[in-house]
XYZ file of C-alpha atoms in Angstrom:
429
model
C 164.411 152.386 141.211
C 161.157 154.565 141.648
C 159.553 155.078 144.523
C 156.482 153.070 145.537
C 155.119 154.509 148.707
C 152.013 152.836 150.402
C 150.765 153.459 154.071
C 149.027 150.648 154.638
C 145.127 151.548 155.357
C 144.179 150.318 159.094
C 143.150 146.924 159.214
C 139.620 146.622 158.910
C 137.669 144.709 161.589
C 137.061 141.066 159.884
C 134.237 139.327 160.025
C 132.289 136.122 158.269
C 129.950 138.882 156.618
C 133.384 140.167 154.899
C 135.046 136.998 154.178
C 131.365 135.893 152.684
C 131.359 138.921 150.532
C 134.729 138.483 149.009
C 134.130 134.950 148.474
C 130.584 134.982 146.831
C 131.963 137.455 144.211
C 135.078 135.395 143.792
C 132.949 132.235 143.157
C 130.760 133.864 141.012
C 133.308 134.847 138.580
C 134.956 131.495 138.714
C 131.575 129.892 138.080
C 131.304 131.663 134.924
C 134.814 130.412 133.456
C 134.996 126.880 134.594
C 131.092 125.997 133.572
C 132.539 125.695 130.137
C 134.775 122.539 130.960
C 131.826 120.448 132.068
C 130.249 120.951 128.789
C 133.497 120.264 126.528
C 132.245 117.236 125.074
C 129.098 118.976 123.691
C 130.638 122.217 122.666
C 133.247 120.136 120.974
C 130.352 118.547 118.811
C 128.296 121.851 118.138
C 131.405 124.107 117.425
C 134.341 121.670 116.041
C 132.555 119.091 113.819
C 135.649 116.927 112.829
C 135.558 113.034 111.918
C 137.720 112.168 115.051
C 135.656 112.602 118.500
C 139.282 112.710 120.067
C 140.330 115.589 117.622
C 136.881 117.229 118.377
C 137.382 117.074 122.047
C 140.872 118.136 121.903
C 139.857 121.206 120.125
C 137.185 122.174 122.558
C 139.560 121.739 125.401
C 141.995 124.040 123.224
C 139.339 126.483 123.282
C 138.846 126.010 127.020
C 142.529 126.721 127.366
C 143.113 129.753 125.199
C 141.141 131.800 127.160
C 144.293 131.209 129.806
C 146.308 132.985 127.406
C 144.536 136.336 128.191
C 145.072 135.558 131.865
C 148.531 137.074 132.316
C 147.659 140.153 130.454
C 144.194 140.558 132.499
C 146.475 139.909 135.501
C 149.054 142.446 134.734
C 146.563 145.142 133.736
C 143.940 144.675 136.330
C 146.558 143.768 139.062
C 148.136 146.927 138.360
C 144.693 148.659 138.532
C 144.108 146.984 141.997
C 147.677 148.143 143.305
C 147.223 151.795 142.131
C 143.282 152.403 142.644
C 142.270 149.774 145.260
C 141.038 146.468 145.327
C 137.493 147.116 145.375
C 137.210 148.752 142.146
C 139.269 146.024 140.508
C 137.142 143.227 141.708
C 134.062 145.059 140.554
C 135.640 145.503 136.863
C 136.321 142.087 136.654
C 132.840 140.744 137.690
C 131.292 143.059 134.861
C 134.064 141.540 132.043
C 133.318 138.034 133.463
C 129.518 138.979 132.559
C 130.666 140.357 129.147
C 132.401 137.118 128.106
C 130.081 134.634 129.552
C 127.261 136.348 127.422
C 129.152 135.925 124.835
C 129.502 131.794 124.858
C 125.910 131.849 126.166
C 124.809 133.276 122.636
C 127.525 132.448 120.583
C 126.011 130.735 117.240
C 126.934 127.198 116.600
C 129.383 125.830 113.433
C 125.827 124.389 111.730
C 124.700 128.369 111.972
C 127.564 130.265 110.924
C 130.498 128.278 109.959
C 133.939 128.925 110.960
C 132.773 132.100 112.560
C 131.386 130.199 115.471
C 134.558 129.031 116.848
C 136.158 132.486 116.237
C 133.213 133.909 118.122
C 133.478 131.242 121.155
C 137.047 132.114 121.183
C 137.007 135.726 121.462
C 134.309 135.316 124.349
C 136.661 132.888 126.286
C 139.691 135.535 125.937
C 137.524 138.207 127.577
C 136.619 135.823 130.291
C 140.393 134.765 130.745
C 141.399 138.662 130.957
C 138.884 139.060 133.606
C 139.707 136.218 135.796
C 143.516 137.204 135.317
C 142.824 139.896 137.587
C 140.419 138.460 140.117
C 142.936 136.395 142.007
C 145.366 138.462 142.728
C 142.824 141.456 144.035
C 140.222 138.911 146.026
C 143.299 136.878 147.803
C 145.600 140.238 148.621
C 142.130 141.669 150.523
C 141.365 138.624 152.195
C 144.941 138.224 153.526
C 145.096 142.241 154.347
C 141.773 141.718 156.542
C 143.662 138.968 158.536
C 146.149 139.078 161.544
C 149.169 137.771 161.309
C 148.177 134.589 162.811
C 145.103 133.864 160.738
C 146.319 134.505 157.229
C 145.998 130.803 156.081
C 142.754 130.446 157.338
C 141.484 133.874 155.394
C 143.444 132.626 152.378
C 141.751 129.663 152.364
C 138.538 131.200 151.154
C 140.068 131.796 148.048
C 139.970 128.034 147.147
C 136.648 127.223 149.076
C 135.216 130.094 146.742
C 136.350 127.982 143.734
C 135.038 124.735 145.515
C 131.807 126.650 145.798
C 131.505 127.363 142.228
C 132.975 124.043 140.785
C 130.288 122.302 143.180
C 127.629 124.768 141.957
C 128.658 124.548 138.264
C 129.131 120.626 138.423
C 125.341 120.648 140.300
C 123.879 122.532 137.403
C 125.466 120.596 134.754
C 124.417 117.099 136.567
C 120.813 118.415 136.784
C 120.739 119.428 132.992
C 122.072 116.230 131.709
C 120.105 114.190 134.073
C 116.581 116.079 133.186
C 116.921 117.184 129.450
C 117.110 114.695 126.446
C 120.282 114.603 124.157
C 118.583 116.815 121.688
C 117.519 119.656 124.137
C 121.122 119.559 126.089
C 122.761 119.603 122.671
C 120.155 122.328 121.291
C 119.684 124.932 124.239
C 120.312 123.149 127.203
C 124.223 124.077 127.525
C 123.833 127.564 127.518
C 121.976 127.679 130.666
C 124.493 127.887 133.398
C 126.284 130.757 131.166
C 123.113 132.967 131.256
C 122.646 132.113 135.026
C 126.136 133.068 135.675
C 125.343 136.621 134.082
C 122.383 137.037 135.911
C 124.142 136.495 139.550
C 126.982 139.108 138.369
C 125.094 142.154 139.979
C 124.541 140.148 142.860
C 128.459 140.066 143.174
C 128.855 143.815 142.046
C 126.470 144.793 145.011
C 128.048 142.874 147.919
C 131.361 144.300 146.913
C 130.444 147.782 147.150
C 129.979 147.427 151.054
C 133.548 146.171 151.479
C 136.271 148.060 152.935
C 139.420 149.222 151.201
C 142.648 147.674 152.442
C 145.106 149.203 149.863
C 145.863 152.891 151.798
C 146.961 156.000 149.806
C 149.932 155.327 147.533
C 152.137 157.987 145.989
C 154.119 157.377 142.782
C 157.144 159.810 142.274
C 157.629 160.404 138.798
C 157.372 157.411 136.870
C 154.879 155.671 134.750
C 152.865 152.960 136.350
C 154.620 150.468 133.918
C 158.122 151.932 134.964
C 156.854 151.436 138.553
C 156.191 147.834 138.356
C 158.920 147.057 136.004
C 161.459 148.504 138.683
C 159.205 146.413 141.434
C 159.500 143.159 139.528
C 163.120 143.352 138.981
C 163.761 143.709 142.651
C 161.497 140.661 143.407
C 162.433 138.637 140.158
C 163.659 135.534 142.356
C 160.218 135.265 144.206
C 158.348 135.984 140.933
C 159.535 133.002 139.105
C 159.546 130.745 142.632
C 155.683 131.727 142.664
C 155.144 130.409 139.248
C 156.658 127.189 140.147
C 154.829 126.840 143.217
C 151.570 127.287 140.968
C 152.367 124.808 138.604
C 151.795 121.545 140.581
C 148.538 122.953 141.999
C 146.973 124.159 139.161
C 147.589 120.993 136.939
C 146.381 118.893 139.852
C 143.040 121.257 139.981
C 142.196 121.116 136.554
C 142.857 117.407 136.164
C 141.235 116.378 139.317
C 138.488 118.572 139.433
C 137.795 119.394 135.598
C 139.267 116.720 133.563
C 138.496 113.418 135.388
C 134.466 113.691 134.059
C 135.835 114.131 130.900
C 138.487 111.573 131.064
C 135.860 108.929 132.213
C 133.228 109.666 129.593
C 135.620 109.472 126.685
C 138.212 106.807 127.596
C 136.508 104.584 130.119
C 133.259 104.806 128.387
C 131.175 105.797 131.442
C 127.779 107.907 130.825
C 128.227 112.083 131.637
C 125.476 112.160 133.750
C 127.249 109.939 135.964
C 130.962 110.988 135.656
C 130.163 114.805 136.586
C 129.277 113.735 140.250
C 133.028 113.416 140.510
C 133.631 117.133 140.002
C 130.489 117.502 142.395
C 132.616 115.254 144.943
C 135.630 117.208 144.271
C 134.181 120.341 144.983
C 132.495 119.397 148.058
C 135.756 117.882 149.493
C 137.718 121.235 148.463
C 135.291 123.740 150.724
C 135.749 121.727 154.151
C 139.560 120.540 153.525
C 140.371 124.041 152.114
C 139.692 125.458 155.560
C 141.148 122.848 157.664
C 144.536 123.380 155.742
C 144.369 126.945 155.924
C 144.087 126.633 159.895
C 146.671 123.799 160.086
C 149.236 126.278 158.329
C 148.690 128.823 160.733
C 149.547 126.649 163.406
C 152.407 124.530 162.000
C 153.439 126.616 158.878
C 152.842 126.546 155.244
C 155.847 124.579 154.233
C 155.211 121.546 155.923
C 151.568 121.198 155.173
C 152.257 121.875 151.599
C 155.328 119.473 151.375
C 153.383 116.415 153.013
C 150.403 116.734 151.106
C 152.424 116.969 147.916
C 154.385 113.757 148.688
C 151.208 111.834 149.262
C 149.703 113.095 146.065
C 152.803 111.898 144.133
C 152.564 108.448 145.914
C 148.723 108.021 145.501
C 147.738 109.245 141.980
C 149.019 106.348 139.926
C 147.580 103.810 142.182
C 144.241 105.874 142.031
C 143.976 105.982 138.126
C 145.030 102.261 138.040
C 142.096 101.186 140.283
C 139.702 103.513 138.128
C 141.014 102.170 135.067
C 140.643 98.496 136.440
C 136.839 98.929 137.821
C 135.242 101.962 136.091
C 132.343 102.293 138.280
C 130.519 105.196 139.869
C 131.741 104.425 143.655
C 135.361 103.824 142.436
C 135.257 106.882 140.716
C 134.080 109.236 143.719
C 136.533 107.385 146.124
C 139.425 108.089 143.855
C 138.287 111.556 143.188
C 137.571 112.121 146.836
C 141.120 111.114 148.041
C 142.817 113.350 145.493
C 140.918 116.364 146.309
C 141.611 115.844 150.192
C 145.424 115.863 149.008
C 144.731 118.816 146.410
C 143.234 121.160 148.952
C 145.892 120.141 151.700
C 148.329 121.927 149.379
C 146.347 124.470 147.403
C 144.934 126.212 150.212
C 148.359 126.851 152.204
C 149.909 127.148 148.838
C 147.811 130.311 147.605
C 148.533 132.150 151.232
C 152.129 131.316 151.058
C 152.435 132.680 147.428
C 150.434 136.006 148.474
C 152.751 136.490 151.553
C 155.913 136.964 149.270
C 155.170 139.695 147.855
C 155.169 143.570 149.477
C 151.910 145.332 149.850
C 152.601 147.988 146.874
C 153.010 145.219 144.212
C 151.310 142.136 146.297
C 147.712 142.238 143.829
C 150.008 142.751 140.748
C 152.349 140.031 141.385
C 150.010 137.419 142.787
C 147.716 138.318 139.474
C 150.632 137.762 137.044
C 152.298 134.821 138.972
C 149.215 132.962 139.159
C 148.014 133.817 135.793
C 151.223 133.071 133.890
C 151.418 129.515 136.237
C 147.582 128.836 135.233
C 147.822 129.918 131.452
C 151.203 127.915 130.700
C 150.284 124.803 132.985
C 146.817 124.658 134.023
C 145.138 125.943 130.915
C 146.995 123.279 128.941
C 147.034 120.625 131.353
C 143.729 118.900 129.789
C 144.719 119.240 126.418
C 148.255 117.804 126.967
C 146.869 114.520 128.886
C 144.645 113.861 126.105
C 147.278 114.157 123.812
C 149.512 111.816 125.698
C 146.894 109.416 126.148
C 146.611 109.488 122.209
C 150.153 109.302 121.439
C 151.230 106.598 124.242
C 148.023 104.567 124.459
C 148.360 104.635 128.257
C 145.343 105.836 130.280
C 147.667 106.702 132.854
C 149.075 109.661 131.181
C 147.176 112.000 133.397
C 148.554 110.288 136.538
C 152.258 110.550 135.323
C 151.776 114.551 134.135
C 150.633 115.216 137.617
C 153.590 113.597 139.360
C 155.929 115.241 136.845
C 153.926 118.803 137.565
C 154.139 118.086 141.463
C 157.718 117.551 141.707
C 158.803 120.210 139.666
C 156.438 122.615 141.696
C 158.085 121.394 145.107
C 161.583 122.912 144.221
C 160.632 126.339 145.574
C 160.101 125.216 148.934
C 163.518 124.149 149.411
C 164.958 127.817 149.094
C 161.892 129.906 150.224
C 161.637 130.614 153.847
C 158.603 130.385 155.903
C 155.898 133.112 156.312
C 153.432 131.829 158.524
C 152.907 134.117 161.762
C 155.402 136.814 160.309
C 154.110 140.292 159.521
C 153.570 140.984 155.460
């Protein structure tokens, strides 16, 4: 086995400014990536013009999901870069790549303009976005935890989901504003492009902010082997933890992409609620994620990652079907917001400690790479496909409860590693 020697850099002094710098950059990148899902119905019409609206929606969701195929590759390449060259340069590179992909989406000609090349262009831009985001989570979460002491990592790690909540909130707010102020023709003609241009324009802010962060990796010495061999040996030594991490990601990512991003599409397409109304569900979910993620992180510092994750997942399994049944029976604005709010609380309670727990499993020399690959594979296989799969399940079964049952199966499978993994809260990493 190769020698990978990392002498940890002295832990920099943590401050709210530090957390904000990491969080804002991470949030900007997620904003660029997830805004696409809020306009799935519009994109399906413009880039995948088929007779069946459901098939068009599935194709649009498929193009959303295809970006996730690039995330494991980006996770490996950019995570390796973060573990060898530092968290800061990797995080700056991911922002620049995201700007390129987002600009590609913003400028994409429609099917009416260039025919079959339109979806090809769109998919290419989405793949660049996916590659970029694949390396972001590992580098930024590693940096957050390496700034923290042993008794506050849950709190620091929670800001990974705070940043995602902020980006979702911003994206949903922009989408809601556009759908409520623009005419149908204006929205479909040019309005849907505005969020992607906004994302591109905000990237330089993230790059500037990240330049002032302190590095936490420390000097790394690699004796005689290539980076690929070094990581291969390290992954073989921690294979059980790698696969456990992928399973842990499964439940949280499926719940996230259904509760936060899919429910507006679901309510619009299957419950026939107006898009201008259903987007408030994503606003609600995002607003809930922010404070509850912080609370869950602090709670996991006190009582442990495993107990908080266990109870949140158990509650989700019990409540998700009744929640969907209530929404189907009473498809009104306040029922939609109420159901999404409750499910979002349970999502934040499991996801916030979960990302910290997974990160703590891996040693510093391979931490960013391991988390990037684990998170990207889990999200690519399960999260990126969730919206497409549940739409297909509704189509073939005729049951509008399919998303709820799918979440239950994913949550139960994702909880299995909690049976054999050991608690990490309060222990040195």
